[in-house]
Amino acid sequence: MKRALIYLFTFLATQYVALFLVFGAYMLIAKGDPQQGLPAEWEIAFMVVYSIFEIIVFVTSGWFQLSRTYLKSHPWSVVAWSVVAAMGAIIPSMCLQELLPQWTGWAEEMARENAEVMGEIMLKPGGYLVVALLPPVVEEMVFRGCILRSLLAWKPQRRWLMIALSALIFALVHLNPAQLVHTFLIGLLLGWMYMRTRSIVPGIAYHWANNTIAYVLFHLYHNPETMEDIFGTGNLRLILALLFSLCIFVPALVQLHWRMRRVDDGGTGLQQS
């Protein structure tokens, strides 16, 4: 447990260091107003810098060791089904999110601000990089490859409890109350993938597909906030889309259950054990 807390603290501290450096550069170079926060271009720069810092810190410290063992097992069917599972999960997750009680007060304001910032970022040229490419690698490395690995080693007989704990940490760190349940459920699924394979490769594939779908939907439907923004006011199209998605998601989970297997190399990394 102590190791998991060290990994989490390092992950957060590294972000604050990167924010301090980028914000300082913004003030010196762009002569920005500190009261206005970072513009979208500088937010992208911050996300790139902290992602690079995270990779450097966790790899050079030996907490995360790179290995090609899992890739040498040719897990391409697992990778493909991970992407399919992400495609099938997005609509059911959005429907569940709308059925839950909505946040009010400070949580609603925080969610609104987060949505505005991410919307501005996704409209910029570097948006896809910091939304769909860097986060899957960095977050899977930290939350599954380090935090969950240490939790599973701490309480190996309570694997699902440790997966749930890591998923909760994963959801809370995102600081977005509106997507708390969605992020927690994704954390459970990603934790299951890691537990079965001891590799972050399937999780990166799922994470990338999930974030890419969100990016594409944002641009296709001009920042949809509800299912009605995508499917209109009628219920029939939404019900059909939900059923079609479940017909994709459930078989994908079954295929993953059949195909995922652990490949041990006594080391850690893209396979982490």
CSV table of C-alpha atoms in Angstrom, one decimal:
chain,number,residue,atom,x,y,z
A,1,MET,CA,0.0,0.0,0.0
A,2,LYS,CA,2.9,2.4,0.8
A,3,ARG,CA,4.3,1.9,-2.7
A,4,ALA,CA,0.9,2.7,-4.3
A,5,LEU,CA,0.7,5.9,-2.3
A,6,ILE,CA,4.3,6.8,-3.3
A,7,TYR,CA,3.4,6.2,-7.0
A,8,LEU,CA,0.2,8.4,-6.6
A,9,PHE,CA,2.0,11.2,-4.9
A,10,THR,CA,4.8,11.2,-7.5
A,11,PHE,CA,2.2,11.3,-10.3
A,12,LEU,CA,0.5,14.3,-8.8
A,13,ALA,CA,3.7,16.1,-7.7
A,14,THR,CA,5.1,15.7,-11.2
A,15,GLN,CA,2.1,17.4,-12.7
A,16,TYR,CA,2.5,20.3,-10.3
A,17,VAL,CA,6.1,20.7,-11.2
A,18,ALA,CA,5.2,20.7,-14.9
A,19,LEU,CA,2.4,23.2,-14.3
A,20,PHE,CA,4.8,25.5,-12.4
A,21,LEU,CA,7.4,25.4,-15.3
A,22,VAL,CA,4.8,25.9,-18.1
A,23,PHE,CA,3.0,28.6,-16.2
A,24,GLY,CA,6.3,30.4,-15.6
A,25,ALA,CA,7.2,30.1,-19.2
A,26,TYR,CA,3.7,31.5,-20.1
A,27,MET,CA,4.2,34.5,-17.9
A,28,LEU,CA,7.7,35.2,-19.2
A,29,ILE,CA,7.2,34.5,-22.9
A,30,ALA,CA,3.6,35.5,-23.5
A,31,LYS,CA,3.3,38.0,-20.7
A,32,GLY,CA,0.0,36.3,-19.7
A,33,ASP,CA,-2.4,37.4,-17.0
A,34,PRO,CA,-2.2,35.0,-14.0
A,35,GLN,CA,-5.8,35.6,-13.2
A,36,GLN,CA,-7.0,34.2,-16.5
A,37,GLY,CA,-5.2,30.8,-16.3
A,38,LEU,CA,-3.5,29.1,-19.2
A,39,PRO,CA,-4.9,29.4,-22.7
A,40,ALA,CA,-5.7,26.2,-24.6
A,41,GLU,CA,-2.3,26.2,-26.4
A,42,TRP,CA,-0.4,26.4,-23.2
A,43,GLU,CA,-2.7,23.8,-21.6
A,44,ILE,CA,-1.6,21.5,-24.4
A,45,ALA,CA,2.0,22.4,-23.7
A,46,PHE,CA,1.5,21.6,-20.0
A,47,MET,CA,-0.1,18.2,-20.8
A,48,VAL,CA,2.8,17.3,-23.1
A,49,VAL,CA,5.4,18.4,-20.6
A,50,TYR,CA,3.9,16.5,-17.6
A,51,SER,CA,3.4,13.4,-19.7
A,52,ILE,CA,7.0,13.4,-20.7
A,53,PHE,CA,8.0,14.0,-17.1
A,54,GLU,CA,5.9,11.1,-15.9
A,55,ILE,CA,7.4,8.7,-18.3
A,56,ILE,CA,10.9,9.8,-17.5
A,57,VAL,CA,10.4,9.6,-13.7
A,58,PHE,CA,8.7,6.3,-13.6
A,59,VAL,CA,11.0,4.6,-16.1
A,60,THR,CA,14.3,6.0,-14.8
A,61,SER,CA,13.4,5.2,-11.2
A,62,GLY,CA,12.9,1.6,-12.1
A,63,TRP,CA,9.3,1.6,-11.0
A,64,PHE,CA,8.2,0.8,-14.5
A,65,GLN,CA,10.5,-1.4,-16.6
A,66,LEU,CA,10.0,-1.7,-20.3
A,67,SER,CA,9.6,-5.2,-21.7
A,68,ARG,CA,8.6,-6.7,-25.0
A,69,THR,CA,7.7,-10.1,-23.7
A,70,TYR,CA,3.9,-9.6,-23.9
A,71,LEU,CA,4.2,-8.2,-27.4
A,72,LYS,CA,6.3,-11.2,-28.5
A,73,SER,CA,3.3,-13.3,-27.6
A,74,HIS,CA,1.5,-11.6,-30.6
A,75,PRO,CA,-1.6,-10.5,-28.6
A,76,TRP,CA,-3.1,-8.8,-31.6
A,77,SER,CA,-6.5,-10.4,-31.1
A,78,VAL,CA,-6.6,-9.1,-27.6
A,79,VAL,CA,-5.7,-5.6,-28.7
A,80,ALA,CA,-8.4,-5.7,-31.4
A,81,TRP,CA,-11.1,-6.9,-29.1
A,82,SER,CA,-10.1,-4.3,-26.5
A,83,VAL,CA,-10.8,-1.6,-29.2
A,84,VAL,CA,-14.1,-3.3,-30.1
A,85,ALA,CA,-15.1,-3.4,-26.4
A,86,ALA,CA,-14.4,0.4,-26.1
A,87,MET,CA,-16.6,1.0,-29.1
A,88,GLY,CA,-19.4,-1.0,-27.6
A,89,ALA,CA,-19.1,0.6,-24.1
A,90,ILE,CA,-19.4,4.3,-24.9
A,91,ILE,CA,-23.2,4.6,-25.5
A,92,PRO,CA,-24.2,2.3,-22.5
A,93,SER,CA,-21.8,4.4,-20.3
A,94,MET,CA,-23.3,7.7,-21.5
A,95,CYS,CA,-26.8,6.4,-20.9
A,96,LEU,CA,-25.9,5.2,-17.4
A,97,GLN,CA,-24.3,8.6,-16.7
A,98,GLU,CA,-27.5,10.4,-17.6
A,99,LEU,CA,-29.7,8.2,-15.5
A,100,LEU,CA,-27.6,8.9,-12.4
A,101,PRO,CA,-28.5,12.0,-10.2
A,102,GLN,CA,-26.8,15.1,-11.6
A,103,TRP,CA,-24.2,17.0,-9.6
A,104,THR,CA,-25.1,20.5,-8.3
A,105,GLY,CA,-23.2,23.3,-6.6
A,106,TRP,CA,-19.4,23.3,-6.7
A,107,ALA,CA,-19.3,19.9,-8.4
A,108,GLU,CA,-21.5,21.2,-11.3
A,109,GLU,CA,-19.3,24.2,-11.7
A,110,MET,CA,-16.1,22.2,-11.7
A,111,ALA,CA,-17.6,19.8,-14.3
A,112,ARG,CA,-18.6,22.8,-16.5
A,113,GLU,CA,-15.2,24.3,-16.3
A,114,ASN,CA,-13.5,21.0,-17.1
A,115,ALA,CA,-15.8,20.6,-20.1
A,116,GLU,CA,-15.0,24.1,-21.3
A,117,VAL,CA,-11.2,23.6,-21.0
A,118,MET,CA,-11.3,20.2,-22.7
A,119,GLY,CA,-13.5,21.6,-25.5
A,120,GLU,CA,-11.0,24.4,-26.2
A,121,ILE,CA,-8.1,21.9,-26.2
A,122,MET,CA,-9.8,19.5,-28.6
A,123,LEU,CA,-10.3,22.3,-31.1
A,124,LYS,CA,-6.6,23.0,-31.3
A,125,PRO,CA,-4.1,21.1,-33.6
A,126,GLY,CA,-2.4,19.3,-30.7
A,127,GLY,CA,-5.7,18.3,-29.1
A,128,TYR,CA,-5.7,14.7,-30.3
A,129,LEU,CA,-2.2,14.2,-29.0
A,130,VAL,CA,-3.0,15.2,-25.4
A,131,VAL,CA,-6.5,13.7,-25.4
A,132,ALA,CA,-6.1,10.3,-27.0
A,133,LEU,CA,-2.4,9.5,-27.5
A,134,LEU,CA,-0.4,10.5,-24.4
A,135,PRO,CA,-3.0,9.8,-21.6
A,136,PRO,CA,-3.5,6.1,-22.5
A,137,VAL,CA,0.3,5.5,-22.2
A,138,VAL,CA,1.0,7.6,-19.1
A,139,GLU,CA,-2.1,6.6,-17.2
A,140,GLU,CA,-1.9,2.9,-17.9
A,141,MET,CA,1.8,3.0,-16.9
A,142,VAL,CA,1.0,4.7,-13.6
A,143,PHE,CA,-2.4,3.4,-12.5
A,144,ARG,CA,-2.3,-0.2,-13.8
A,145,GLY,CA,1.4,-0.8,-14.3
A,146,CYS,CA,2.5,0.7,-11.0
A,147,ILE,CA,-0.4,1.4,-8.6
A,148,LEU,CA,-2.5,-1.6,-9.3
A,149,ARG,CA,0.5,-3.9,-9.5
A,150,SER,CA,1.6,-2.8,-6.0
A,151,LEU,CA,-2.0,-3.2,-4.7
A,152,LEU,CA,-2.3,-6.7,-6.1
A,153,ALA,CA,1.1,-7.6,-4.6
A,154,TRP,CA,-0.1,-6.2,-1.2
A,155,LYS,CA,-3.4,-8.1,-1.1
A,156,PRO,CA,-3.2,-10.9,-3.8
A,157,GLN,CA,-6.1,-12.8,-2.2
A,158,ARG,CA,-8.4,-9.7,-2.7
A,159,ARG,CA,-7.8,-9.0,-6.3
A,160,TRP,CA,-11.2,-7.4,-7.1
A,161,LEU,CA,-11.1,-5.2,-4.0
A,162,MET,CA,-7.7,-3.9,-5.1
A,163,ILE,CA,-8.9,-3.4,-8.7
A,164,ALA,CA,-11.9,-1.4,-7.3
A,165,LEU,CA,-9.6,0.6,-5.1
A,166,SER,CA,-7.3,1.5,-8.0
A,167,ALA,CA,-10.3,2.3,-10.2
A,168,LEU,CA,-11.6,4.7,-7.5
A,169,ILE,CA,-8.2,6.4,-7.3
A,170,PHE,CA,-8.2,6.6,-11.1
A,171,ALA,CA,-11.6,8.2,-11.1
A,172,LEU,CA,-10.9,10.7,-8.3
A,173,VAL,CA,-7.6,11.9,-9.8
A,174,HIS,CA,-9.4,13.0,-13.0
A,175,LEU,CA,-11.2,15.7,-10.9
A,176,ASN,CA,-14.4,15.5,-13.1
A,177,PRO,CA,-17.5,14.8,-11.0
A,178,ALA,CA,-19.7,14.5,-14.1
A,179,GLN,CA,-17.7,11.6,-15.4
A,180,LEU,CA,-16.8,10.0,-12.0
A,181,VAL,CA,-18.9,6.8,-12.5
A,182,HIS,CA,-17.9,6.5,-16.2
A,183,THR,CA,-14.2,6.7,-15.2
A,184,PHE,CA,-14.6,4.3,-12.3
A,185,LEU,CA,-16.2,1.7,-14.5
A,186,ILE,CA,-13.5,2.1,-17.1
A,187,GLY,CA,-10.9,1.7,-14.3
A,188,LEU,CA,-12.6,-1.6,-13.3
A,189,LEU,CA,-12.4,-2.9,-16.8
A,190,LEU,CA,-8.8,-1.8,-17.3
A,191,GLY,CA,-7.8,-3.3,-14.0
A,192,TRP,CA,-9.4,-6.6,-15.0
A,193,MET,CA,-7.4,-6.6,-18.2
A,194,TYR,CA,-4.2,-5.9,-16.3
A,195,MET,CA,-4.9,-8.6,-13.8
A,196,ARG,CA,-5.4,-11.2,-16.5
A,197,THR,CA,-2.4,-10.3,-18.6
A,198,ARG,CA,0.0,-8.4,-16.3
A,199,SER,CA,0.5,-6.1,-19.3
A,200,ILE,CA,-0.7,-2.6,-20.0
A,201,VAL,CA,-0.9,-3.2,-23.7
A,202,PRO,CA,-4.6,-4.2,-23.8
A,203,GLY,CA,-5.4,-1.2,-21.5
A,204,ILE,CA,-3.6,1.2,-23.7
A,205,ALA,CA,-5.6,-0.1,-26.7
A,206,TYR,CA,-8.9,0.3,-24.8
A,207,HIS,CA,-8.0,3.7,-23.3
A,208,TRP,CA,-6.9,5.0,-26.7
A,209,ALA,CA,-10.1,3.8,-28.4
A,210,ASN,CA,-12.3,5.3,-25.7
A,211,ASN,CA,-10.6,8.7,-25.8
A,212,THR,CA,-10.5,8.7,-29.6
A,213,ILE,CA,-14.3,8.0,-29.7
A,214,ALA,CA,-14.9,10.9,-27.3
A,215,TYR,CA,-12.7,13.1,-29.5
A,216,VAL,CA,-14.5,12.1,-32.7
A,217,LEU,CA,-18.0,12.6,-31.2
A,218,PHE,CA,-17.0,16.1,-30.0
A,219,HIS,CA,-16.1,17.1,-33.5
A,220,LEU,CA,-19.0,15.3,-35.2
A,221,TYR,CA,-21.7,16.7,-33.0
A,222,HIS,CA,-20.1,19.9,-31.8
A,223,ASN,CA,-19.5,19.0,-28.1
A,224,PRO,CA,-22.6,16.9,-27.3
A,225,GLU,CA,-23.6,17.1,-23.7
A,226,THR,CA,-26.5,14.6,-23.7
A,227,MET,CA,-27.7,11.6,-25.7
A,228,GLU,CA,-30.4,13.8,-27.2
A,229,ASP,CA,-27.7,15.9,-28.8
A,230,ILE,CA,-26.6,12.8,-30.7
A,231,PHE,CA,-29.8,10.8,-31.3
A,232,GLY,CA,-32.4,13.5,-31.2
A,233,THR,CA,-35.6,13.6,-29.1
A,234,GLY,CA,-37.0,10.2,-30.2
A,235,ASN,CA,-36.3,7.2,-28.0
A,236,LEU,CA,-36.3,4.6,-30.8
A,237,ARG,CA,-32.9,5.5,-32.2
A,238,LEU,CA,-31.4,5.7,-28.8
A,239,ILE,CA,-32.8,2.3,-27.8
A,240,LEU,CA,-31.5,0.7,-31.0
A,241,ALA,CA,-28.1,2.3,-30.6
A,242,LEU,CA,-28.0,1.0,-27.0
A,243,LEU,CA,-28.9,-2.5,-28.1
A,244,PHE,CA,-26.5,-2.5,-31.0
A,245,SER,CA,-23.7,-1.3,-28.6
A,246,LEU,CA,-24.4,-4.1,-26.1
A,247,CYS,CA,-24.3,-6.6,-29.0
A,248,ILE,CA,-20.8,-5.3,-29.6
A,249,PHE,CA,-19.7,-4.9,-26.0
A,250,VAL,CA,-20.8,-8.2,-24.4
A,251,PRO,CA,-19.3,-10.5,-27.1
A,252,ALA,CA,-16.1,-8.4,-26.9
A,253,LEU,CA,-15.8,-9.1,-23.1
A,254,VAL,CA,-16.4,-12.8,-23.8
A,255,GLN,CA,-13.7,-12.8,-26.4
A,256,LEU,CA,-11.3,-11.0,-24.1
A,257,HIS,CA,-12.0,-13.5,-21.3
A,258,TRP,CA,-11.1,-16.3,-23.6
A,259,ARG,CA,-8.1,-14.8,-25.2
A,260,MET,CA,-6.3,-12.8,-22.4
A,261,ARG,CA,-3.5,-14.7,-20.8
A,262,ARG,CA,-0.6,-13.8,-18.7
A,263,VAL,CA,2.9,-14.0,-20.1
A,264,ASP,CA,5.5,-13.9,-17.3
A,265,ASP,CA,9.1,-12.8,-17.8
A,266,GLY,CA,10.0,-12.0,-14.2
A,267,GLY,CA,10.2,-8.4,-15.1
A,268,THR,CA,8.0,-5.4,-15.6
A,269,GLY,CA,7.1,-2.9,-18.2
A,270,LEU,CA,4.7,-3.0,-21.2
A,271,GLN,CA,4.4,-6.3,-19.5
A,272,GLN,CA,4.5,-5.5,-15.8
A,273,SER,CA,4.5,-8.4,-13.3
